[in-house]
Structure formats: structure tokens, C-alpha cells
Coordinates of C-alpha atoms in Angstrom, one line a residue:
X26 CA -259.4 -21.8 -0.7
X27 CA -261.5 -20.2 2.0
X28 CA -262.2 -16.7 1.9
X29 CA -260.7 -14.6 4.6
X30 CA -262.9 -13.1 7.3
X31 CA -263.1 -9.7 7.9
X32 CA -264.0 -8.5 11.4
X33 CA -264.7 -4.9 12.1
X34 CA -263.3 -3.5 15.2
X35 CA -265.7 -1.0 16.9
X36 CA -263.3 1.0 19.6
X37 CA -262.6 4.2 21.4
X38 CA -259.7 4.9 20.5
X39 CA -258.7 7.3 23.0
X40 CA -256.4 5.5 25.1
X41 CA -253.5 3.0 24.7
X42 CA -252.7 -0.3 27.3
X43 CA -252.8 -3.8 26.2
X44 CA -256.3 -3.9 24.9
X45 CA -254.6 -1.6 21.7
X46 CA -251.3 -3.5 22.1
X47 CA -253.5 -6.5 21.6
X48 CA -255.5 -5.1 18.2
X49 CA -251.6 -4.3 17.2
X50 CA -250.7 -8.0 17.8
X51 CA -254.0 -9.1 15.5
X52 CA -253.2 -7.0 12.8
X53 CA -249.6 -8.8 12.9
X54 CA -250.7 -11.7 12.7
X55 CA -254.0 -11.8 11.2
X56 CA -254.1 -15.6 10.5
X57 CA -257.3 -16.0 8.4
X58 CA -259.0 -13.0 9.4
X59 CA -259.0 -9.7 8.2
X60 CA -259.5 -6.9 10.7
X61 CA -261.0 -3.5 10.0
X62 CA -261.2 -0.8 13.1
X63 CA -263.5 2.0 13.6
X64 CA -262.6 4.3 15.6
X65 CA -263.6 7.1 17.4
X66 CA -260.7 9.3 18.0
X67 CA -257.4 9.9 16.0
X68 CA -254.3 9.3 18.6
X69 CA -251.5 6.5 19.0
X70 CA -253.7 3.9 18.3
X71 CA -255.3 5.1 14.9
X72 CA -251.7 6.3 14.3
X73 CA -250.0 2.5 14.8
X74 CA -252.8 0.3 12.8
X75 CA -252.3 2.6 10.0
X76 CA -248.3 2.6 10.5
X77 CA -248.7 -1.5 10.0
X78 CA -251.4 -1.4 7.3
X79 CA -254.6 -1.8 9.0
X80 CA -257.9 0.3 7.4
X81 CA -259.0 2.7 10.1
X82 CA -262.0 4.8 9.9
X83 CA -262.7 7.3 12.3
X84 CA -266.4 7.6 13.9
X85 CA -266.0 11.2 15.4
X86 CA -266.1 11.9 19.5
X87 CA -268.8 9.7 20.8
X88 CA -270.8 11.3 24.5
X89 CA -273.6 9.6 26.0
X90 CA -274.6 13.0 27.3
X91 CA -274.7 14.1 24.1
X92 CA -277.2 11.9 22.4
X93 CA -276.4 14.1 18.8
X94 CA -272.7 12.6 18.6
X95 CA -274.3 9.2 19.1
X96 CA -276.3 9.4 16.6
X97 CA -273.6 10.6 14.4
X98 CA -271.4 8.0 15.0
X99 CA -273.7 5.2 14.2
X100 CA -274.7 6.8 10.8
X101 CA -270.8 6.7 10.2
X102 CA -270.8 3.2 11.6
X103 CA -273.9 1.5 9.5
X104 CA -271.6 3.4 6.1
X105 CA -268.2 1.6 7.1
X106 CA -270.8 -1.6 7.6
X107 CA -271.9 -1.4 4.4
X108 CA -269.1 -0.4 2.3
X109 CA -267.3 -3.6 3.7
X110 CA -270.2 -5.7 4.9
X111 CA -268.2 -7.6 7.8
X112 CA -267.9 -11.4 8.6
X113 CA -268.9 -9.4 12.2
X114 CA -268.9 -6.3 14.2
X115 CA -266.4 -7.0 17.4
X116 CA -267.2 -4.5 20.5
X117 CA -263.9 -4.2 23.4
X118 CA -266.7 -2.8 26.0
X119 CA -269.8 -2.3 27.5
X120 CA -269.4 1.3 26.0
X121 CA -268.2 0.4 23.0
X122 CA -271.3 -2.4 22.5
X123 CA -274.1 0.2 24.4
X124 CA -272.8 2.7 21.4
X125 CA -272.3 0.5 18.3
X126 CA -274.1 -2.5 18.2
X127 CA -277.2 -1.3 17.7
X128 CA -275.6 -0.3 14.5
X129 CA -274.5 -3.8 13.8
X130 CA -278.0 -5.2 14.9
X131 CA -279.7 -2.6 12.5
X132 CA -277.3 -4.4 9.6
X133 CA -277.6 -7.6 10.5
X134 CA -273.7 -8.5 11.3
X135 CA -273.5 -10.7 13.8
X136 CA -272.3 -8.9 17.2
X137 CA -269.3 -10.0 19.4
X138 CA -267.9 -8.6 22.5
X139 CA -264.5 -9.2 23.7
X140 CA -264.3 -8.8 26.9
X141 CA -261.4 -7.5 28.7
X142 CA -263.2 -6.2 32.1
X143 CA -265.2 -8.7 34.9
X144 CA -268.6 -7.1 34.7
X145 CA -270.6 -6.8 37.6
X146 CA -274.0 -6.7 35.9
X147 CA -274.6 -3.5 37.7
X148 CA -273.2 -0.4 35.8
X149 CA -275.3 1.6 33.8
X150 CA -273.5 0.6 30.3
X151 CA -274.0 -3.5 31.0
X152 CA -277.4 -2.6 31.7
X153 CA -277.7 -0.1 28.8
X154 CA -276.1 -3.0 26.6
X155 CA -278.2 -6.0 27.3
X156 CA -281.5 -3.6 26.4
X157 CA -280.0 -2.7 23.1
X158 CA -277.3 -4.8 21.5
X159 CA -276.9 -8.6 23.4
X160 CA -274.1 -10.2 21.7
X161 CA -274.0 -13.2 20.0
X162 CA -270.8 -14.0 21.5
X163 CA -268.4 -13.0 23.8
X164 CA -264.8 -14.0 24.0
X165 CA -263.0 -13.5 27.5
X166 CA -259.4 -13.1 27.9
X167 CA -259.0 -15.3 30.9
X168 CA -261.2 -17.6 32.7
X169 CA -261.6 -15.3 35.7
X170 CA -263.5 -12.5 33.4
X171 CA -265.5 -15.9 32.1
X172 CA -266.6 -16.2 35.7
X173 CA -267.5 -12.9 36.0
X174 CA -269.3 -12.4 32.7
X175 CA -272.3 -14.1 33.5
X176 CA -273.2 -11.5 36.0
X177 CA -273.5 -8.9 33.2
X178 CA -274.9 -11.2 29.9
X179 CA -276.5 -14.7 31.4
X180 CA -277.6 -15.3 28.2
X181 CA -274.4 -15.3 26.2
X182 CA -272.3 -17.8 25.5
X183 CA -269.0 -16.9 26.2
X184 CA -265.3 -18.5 25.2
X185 CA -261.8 -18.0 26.5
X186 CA -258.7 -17.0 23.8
X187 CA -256.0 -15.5 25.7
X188 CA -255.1 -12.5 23.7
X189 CA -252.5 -13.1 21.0
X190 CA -248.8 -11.1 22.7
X191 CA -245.6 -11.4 20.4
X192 CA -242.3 -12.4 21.6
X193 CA -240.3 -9.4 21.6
X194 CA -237.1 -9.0 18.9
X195 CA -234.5 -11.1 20.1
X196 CA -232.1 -8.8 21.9
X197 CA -228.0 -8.1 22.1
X198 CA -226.6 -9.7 25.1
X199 CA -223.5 -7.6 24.6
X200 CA -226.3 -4.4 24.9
X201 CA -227.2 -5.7 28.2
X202 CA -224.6 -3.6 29.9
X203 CA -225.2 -0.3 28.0
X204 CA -228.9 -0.2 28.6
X205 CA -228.8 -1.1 32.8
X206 CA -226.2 1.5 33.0
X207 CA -228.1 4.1 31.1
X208 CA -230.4 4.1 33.7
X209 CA -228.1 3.8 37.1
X210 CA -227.6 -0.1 37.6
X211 CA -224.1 -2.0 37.3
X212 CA -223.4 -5.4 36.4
X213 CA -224.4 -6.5 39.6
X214 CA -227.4 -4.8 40.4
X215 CA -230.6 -6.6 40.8
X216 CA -232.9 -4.4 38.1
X217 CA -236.9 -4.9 39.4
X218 CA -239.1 -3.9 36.4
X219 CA -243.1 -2.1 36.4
X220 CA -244.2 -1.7 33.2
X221 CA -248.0 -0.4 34.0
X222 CA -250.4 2.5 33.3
X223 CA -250.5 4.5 36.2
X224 CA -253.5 3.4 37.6
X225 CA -253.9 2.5 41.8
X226 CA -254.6 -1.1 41.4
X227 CA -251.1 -1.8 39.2
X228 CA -249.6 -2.2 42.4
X229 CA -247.2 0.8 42.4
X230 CA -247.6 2.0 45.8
X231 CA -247.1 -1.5 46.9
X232 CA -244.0 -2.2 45.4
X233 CA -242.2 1.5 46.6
X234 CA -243.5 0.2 50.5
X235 CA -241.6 -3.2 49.9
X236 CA -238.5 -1.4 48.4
X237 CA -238.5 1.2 51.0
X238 CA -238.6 -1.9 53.4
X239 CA -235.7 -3.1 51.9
X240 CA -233.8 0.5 51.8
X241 CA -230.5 -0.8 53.8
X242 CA -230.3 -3.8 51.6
X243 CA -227.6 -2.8 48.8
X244 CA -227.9 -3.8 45.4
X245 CA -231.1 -3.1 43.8
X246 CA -232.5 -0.4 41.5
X247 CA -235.9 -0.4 40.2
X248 CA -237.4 1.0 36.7
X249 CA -240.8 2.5 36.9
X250 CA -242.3 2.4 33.4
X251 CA -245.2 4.0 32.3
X252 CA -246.5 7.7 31.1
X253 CA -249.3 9.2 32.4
X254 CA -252.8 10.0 29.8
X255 CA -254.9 11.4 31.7
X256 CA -255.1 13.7 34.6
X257 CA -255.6 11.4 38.2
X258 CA -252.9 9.5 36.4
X259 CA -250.4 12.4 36.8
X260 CA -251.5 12.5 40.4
X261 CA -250.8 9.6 41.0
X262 CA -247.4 9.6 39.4
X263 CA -247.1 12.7 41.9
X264 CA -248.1 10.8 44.7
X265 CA -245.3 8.3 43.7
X266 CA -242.6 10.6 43.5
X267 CA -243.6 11.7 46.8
X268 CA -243.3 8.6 48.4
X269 CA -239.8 7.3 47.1
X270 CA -238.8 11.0 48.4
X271 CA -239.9 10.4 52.2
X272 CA -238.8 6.7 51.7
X273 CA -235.7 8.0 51.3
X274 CA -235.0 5.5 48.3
X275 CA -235.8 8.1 45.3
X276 CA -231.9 7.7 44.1
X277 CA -232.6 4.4 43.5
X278 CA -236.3 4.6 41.7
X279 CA -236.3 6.0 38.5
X280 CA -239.6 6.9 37.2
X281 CA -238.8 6.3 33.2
X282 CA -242.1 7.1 31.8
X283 CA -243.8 6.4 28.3
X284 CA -241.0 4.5 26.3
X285 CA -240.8 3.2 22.8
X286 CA -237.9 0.4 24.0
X287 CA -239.7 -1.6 27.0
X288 CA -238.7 -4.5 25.3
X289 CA -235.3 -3.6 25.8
X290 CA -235.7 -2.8 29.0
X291 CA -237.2 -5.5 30.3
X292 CA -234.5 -7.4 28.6
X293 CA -231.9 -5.9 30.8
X294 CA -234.0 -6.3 34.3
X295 CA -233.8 -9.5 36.3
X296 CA -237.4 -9.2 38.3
X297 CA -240.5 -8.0 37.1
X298 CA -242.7 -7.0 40.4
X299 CA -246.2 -5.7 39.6
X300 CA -248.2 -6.2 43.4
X301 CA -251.3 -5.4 42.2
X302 CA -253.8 -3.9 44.8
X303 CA -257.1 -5.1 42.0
X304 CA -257.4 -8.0 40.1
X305 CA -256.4 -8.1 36.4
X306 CA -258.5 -10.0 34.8
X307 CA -255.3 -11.2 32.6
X308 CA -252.2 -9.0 32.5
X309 CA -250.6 -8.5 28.8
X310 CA -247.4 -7.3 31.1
X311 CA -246.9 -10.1 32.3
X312 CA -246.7 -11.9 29.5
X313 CA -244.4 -9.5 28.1
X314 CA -242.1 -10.0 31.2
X315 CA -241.7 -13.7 30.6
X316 CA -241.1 -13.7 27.1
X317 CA -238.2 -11.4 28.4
X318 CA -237.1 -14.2 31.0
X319 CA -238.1 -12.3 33.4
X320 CA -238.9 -13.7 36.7
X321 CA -242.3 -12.3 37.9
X322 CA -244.0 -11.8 40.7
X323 CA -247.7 -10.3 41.8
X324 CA -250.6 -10.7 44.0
X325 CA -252.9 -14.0 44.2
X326 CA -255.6 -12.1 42.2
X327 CA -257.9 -12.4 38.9
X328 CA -255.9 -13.5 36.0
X329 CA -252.5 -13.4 36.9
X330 CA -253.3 -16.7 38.8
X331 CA -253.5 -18.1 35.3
X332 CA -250.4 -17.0 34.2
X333 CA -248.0 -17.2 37.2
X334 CA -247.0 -21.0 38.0
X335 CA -244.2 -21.8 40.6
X336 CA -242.0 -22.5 37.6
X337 CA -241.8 -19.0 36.2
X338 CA -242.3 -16.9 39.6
X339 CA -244.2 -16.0 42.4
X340 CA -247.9 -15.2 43.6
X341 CA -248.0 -13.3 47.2
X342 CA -251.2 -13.0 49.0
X343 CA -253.1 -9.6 48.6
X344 CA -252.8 -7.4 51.2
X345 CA -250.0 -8.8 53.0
X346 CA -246.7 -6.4 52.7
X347 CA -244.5 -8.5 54.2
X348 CA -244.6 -11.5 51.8
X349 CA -243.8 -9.1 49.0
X350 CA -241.1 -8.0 50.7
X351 CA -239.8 -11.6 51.2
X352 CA -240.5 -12.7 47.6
X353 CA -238.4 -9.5 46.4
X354 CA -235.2 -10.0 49.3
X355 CA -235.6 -13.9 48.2
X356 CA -234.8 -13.4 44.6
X357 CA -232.7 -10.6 44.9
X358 CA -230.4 -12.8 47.1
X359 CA -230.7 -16.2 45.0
X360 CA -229.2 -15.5 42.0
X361 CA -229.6 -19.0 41.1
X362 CA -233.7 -19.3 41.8
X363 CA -234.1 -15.7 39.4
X364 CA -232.3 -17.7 37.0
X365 CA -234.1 -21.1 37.2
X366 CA -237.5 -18.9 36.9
X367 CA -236.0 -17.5 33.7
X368 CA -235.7 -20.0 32.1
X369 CA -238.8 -21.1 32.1
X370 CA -240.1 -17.8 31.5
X371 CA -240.6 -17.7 27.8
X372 CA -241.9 -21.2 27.2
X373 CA -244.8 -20.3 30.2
X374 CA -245.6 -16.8 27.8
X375 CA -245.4 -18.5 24.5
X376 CA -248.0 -21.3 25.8
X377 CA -251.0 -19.3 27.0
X378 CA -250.2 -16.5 23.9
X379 CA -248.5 -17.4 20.9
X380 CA -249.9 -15.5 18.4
X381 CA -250.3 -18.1 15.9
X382 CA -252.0 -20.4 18.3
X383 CA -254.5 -17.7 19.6
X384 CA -255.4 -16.4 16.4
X385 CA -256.3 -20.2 15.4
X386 CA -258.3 -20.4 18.5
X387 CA -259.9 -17.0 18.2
X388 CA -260.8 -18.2 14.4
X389 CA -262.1 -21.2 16.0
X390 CA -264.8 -19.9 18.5
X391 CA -266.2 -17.3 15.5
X392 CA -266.9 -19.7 13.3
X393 CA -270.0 -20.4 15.2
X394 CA -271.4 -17.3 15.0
X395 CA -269.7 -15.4 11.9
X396 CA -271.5 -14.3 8.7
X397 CA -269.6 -15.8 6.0

């Protein structure tokens, strides 16, 4: 039989989106790897691998103004290395690779990056990066941050796996009601779902214009999902509020916050409407919105091109306000094309993400490089 692999997760830490909801799905489904994290701050995500049986270490706060913590966190890091010696060290960013895998040079692990960002080849950590710790491989999570990787690391051969995303529990039909009315919509409400961090380029500000566009249309309620974790993100969230206000739509926007149940909720919606302003570079929320049966739409940009087929929803051109507003008054008045899209919503998610076939893949494109 062959030996598992362990792979040693070098990480921050400090936040949570679908990067951590995606080392979450790994540790799931773990296939025939094994996957170790160090990290550098305790929080949610620390919190959740342990909950589900992962080994965590913790590498202390990490400053690249303040070279000492480095220093200290790569003495850490080469001890973990060593204790467990590692099939290979996998970075999530330039930061993450500029502050670790040095450490995993200095061992001799081979050094992956995954890359969930399209690098420009200009910021000071890519540059940082390629002087001290090139990777042996890198792994994108769509083809558009393939594109872009080349800018940052020419030299590096780089592979697609569309990160792993589980289909949610399967969910009560006869709940349906309950939930939508817990939050302000009846039976016949269109329910339009964001489930985003609160960052500009998700597209919120976007979406409030279109619905504020469509105030004297009757019918609809939207869910705004998504806490705020650091401070411009509570600005923004301000910023928000402020617009549904002088929209005049705020009784029909509810801003719902961090939530345990967005599988639930987006269970009990009918649209899921993320405009966003940047590209992606893949979109773990979308994914999640299909395996709902959800139909989506968002912006012609990055990786959500990838996802997004005329089957399962719609793609709008950036920057043009008034095609989002007829994609949303389209679907909320055809009850018959939201349910053709969801249908198809869930087979579209399950074939760029099952988590059994992107582990296999993922196993697939180490082997090349993995000590073993």
C-alpha cells in the first residue's frame, strides 16, 4: 500500500474567506494526503482544523518590519519540519513563501505555492520571494491566475486544481418557509443572496445601485451576508448601510452578517448576485451557490468566467449598471428561467470541484515534485 503524503501547510492564519474554507475542505477529504498546518496566529481557523482533527502548530506573530519575529518563526518552522519531515512545505502567498520557504529550502522539503491571487510580478513580496524561496511548483486555482502567474515566477511550472468545495448537507424543503420568513421574505418573494467578505471589489455597491433601480418593482428582498474582520471592512459595511438608507430600499436589504448557517440560507434564496467590481481569480462562493441551485449571476471577470456557463446563470459586462439590472428584473420575472438555471446548478459546482476529484488531481500534479 502506498504511504500517505504529508503536506505541511505554512499560513497566516489571521483571517478566514475561502482560502481557509478550502484547507477545511482538504482536511475533509484528505484522499491520500495527510495535511499538517503551521500557523501563525490562533483564531477561527486554528480553532476549526483542530475542531475536525487536523495537527496545528502555531508559529507566533510574523512582521516583516520586525525582522526578530521572522526569525523566530522560522526557528519554529525548521522544528515542526523536522519533527514530521514533510512529503512538502505548501505556501498560500507571496507572504507566506517570502517568510517560510526559506525554511523549507534550508531543510530540503520541496516548496509549493498555491496560488490563490494573479500576481503582477511587481510587489515587493513576489519580488522578495523569487530572491529567497522559488518554488518548485505552483498550483493555481483557475486558469486566469495561471495566466497571470508567469508575471511573478517565469520559471515555475505551474498547474490548475480547482480547489476542492463540498456540497453542502442536504437541506429540509419543508424548512424552506421558516428560514425566508425569519429574515422578511414570503413564499413569493424573490430572495437575491451575497455571501462575500466585505471587500469593494465583491460587488456590493453594485448590486444595492441595481436594487435601488429596481425599488418600485415589488417582490424581492435581498440577504447581505458577510461579517466584517478588520477595520476598512466595517467602513465599508457603513458605507453600505448608508446607501440602502438614501436608496430608500433599506426595509428590504438586510445586512445579516457573519453566520454559521449560509448553507441554509442560500438554500432558501432563489438568485445569488455577486457583481463584482475586480476580478476573482476563482470564487469559492460561487460554487457554493450552485451546489445550492442557486442561479448566479456576476461580472465577465477573472475566474468566474470559468465557472458561470449560460446553463447555470449569467455573466454581465463590467461596468455596465444597466445589464445587471436587466439580468436581476429578468430572473426575478421568469420564474421558469431561475428554475431551469437551478437545475443545472449543482451538476456545474460538482464538476469543476468535487472534492474527491480535486484531491485526486491535486495528488496528481505533487507527485512530480514531492519527497516521498
Amino acid at each position: 500500500m502506498t504511504q500517505p503524503l504529508t503536506i505541511l501547510h505554512a499560513h497566516s492564519g489571521n483571517l478566514y474567506g475561502g482560502v481557509e474554507t478550502m484547507l477545511g475542505t482538504l482536511v475533509r477529504y484528505p484522499g491520500p494526503l495527510i495535511h499538517r498546518f503551521a500557523l501563525c496566529y490562533e483564531g477561527r481557523l486554528a480553532g476549526e482544523l483542530r475542531g475536525i482533527g487536523a495537527q496545528v502548530g502555531i508559529l507566533g506573530d510574523v512582521r516583516f518590519s520586525r525582522p526578530w519575529t521572522v526569525l523566530g518563526a522560522r526557528r519554529r518552522l525548521a522544528k515542526i519540519i523536522r519533527a514530521h519531515w514533510p512529503a512538502a512545505v505548501m505556501c498560500h502567498s507571496p507572504w507566506a513563501l517570502a517568510a517560510f520557504g526559506p525554511v523549507a529550502r534550508a531543510q530540503g522539503v520541496p516548496l509549493v505555492l498555491w496560488a490563490h491571487a494573479a500576481f503582477t510580478g511587481r510587489h515587493w513580496l513576489e519580488r522578495l520571494a523569487r530572491l529567497t524561496a522559488m518554488p518548485d511548483l505552483a498550483i493555481c486555482n483557475s486558469q486566469y491566475t495561471r495566466a497571470a502567474f508567469a508575471r511573478g515566477f517565469p520559471a515555475t511550472r505551474a498547474e490548475v486544481v480547482y480547489p476542492p468545495v463540498a456540497p453542502p448537507p442536504t437541506f429540509d424543503p419543508a424548512r424552506r418557509p421558516a428560514k425566508r420568513g425569519g429574515h422578511g421574505a414570503s413564499p413569493d418573494t424573490v430572495v437575491i443572496a451575497l455571501v462575500a467578505r466585505l471587500e469593494r471589489g465583491k460587488g456590493h455597491a453594485a448590486l444595492l445601485e441595481a436594487l435601488a433601480s429596481l425599488r418600485d418593482r415589488p417582490g424581492w428582498t435581498a440577504w447581505i451576508v458577510g461579517g466584517a474582520q478588520r477595520r476598512a471592512e466595517d467602513v465599508y459595511r457603513a458605507e453600505l448601510e448608508r446607501q440602502t438608507n438614501e436608496a430608500r430600499i433599506a426595509d428590504r436589504v438586510h445586512f445579516l452578517g457573519q453566520r454559521d448557517d449560509v448553507a441554509a440560507l442560500l438554500w432558501a434564496g432563489d438568485i445569488y448576485c455577486q457583481p463584482n467590481v475586480q476580478a476573482d481569480t476563482f470564487g469559492i462562493s460561487f460554487i457554493e451557490a450552485l451546489y445550492a441551485g442557486l442561479a448566479v449571476i456576476t461580472t465577465d471577470l477573472g475566474g468566474a468566467r470559468e465557472i458561470v456557463t449560460p446553463a447555470c446563470g449569467v455573466l454581465v459586462p463590467a461596468g455596465d449598471p444597466p445589464a445587471l439590472r436587466e439580468a436581476l428584473e429578468r430572473l426575478m420575472a421568469d420564474a421558469g428561467l431561475r428554475q431551469r438555471l437551478r437545475a443545472a446548478a449543482p451538476a456545474r459546482a460538482a464538476a469543476l470541484c468535487a472534492p474527491d476529484a480535486a484531491v485526486q488531481r491535486l495528488t496528481e500534479v505533487l507527485g512530480g515534485v514531492v519527497r516521498r
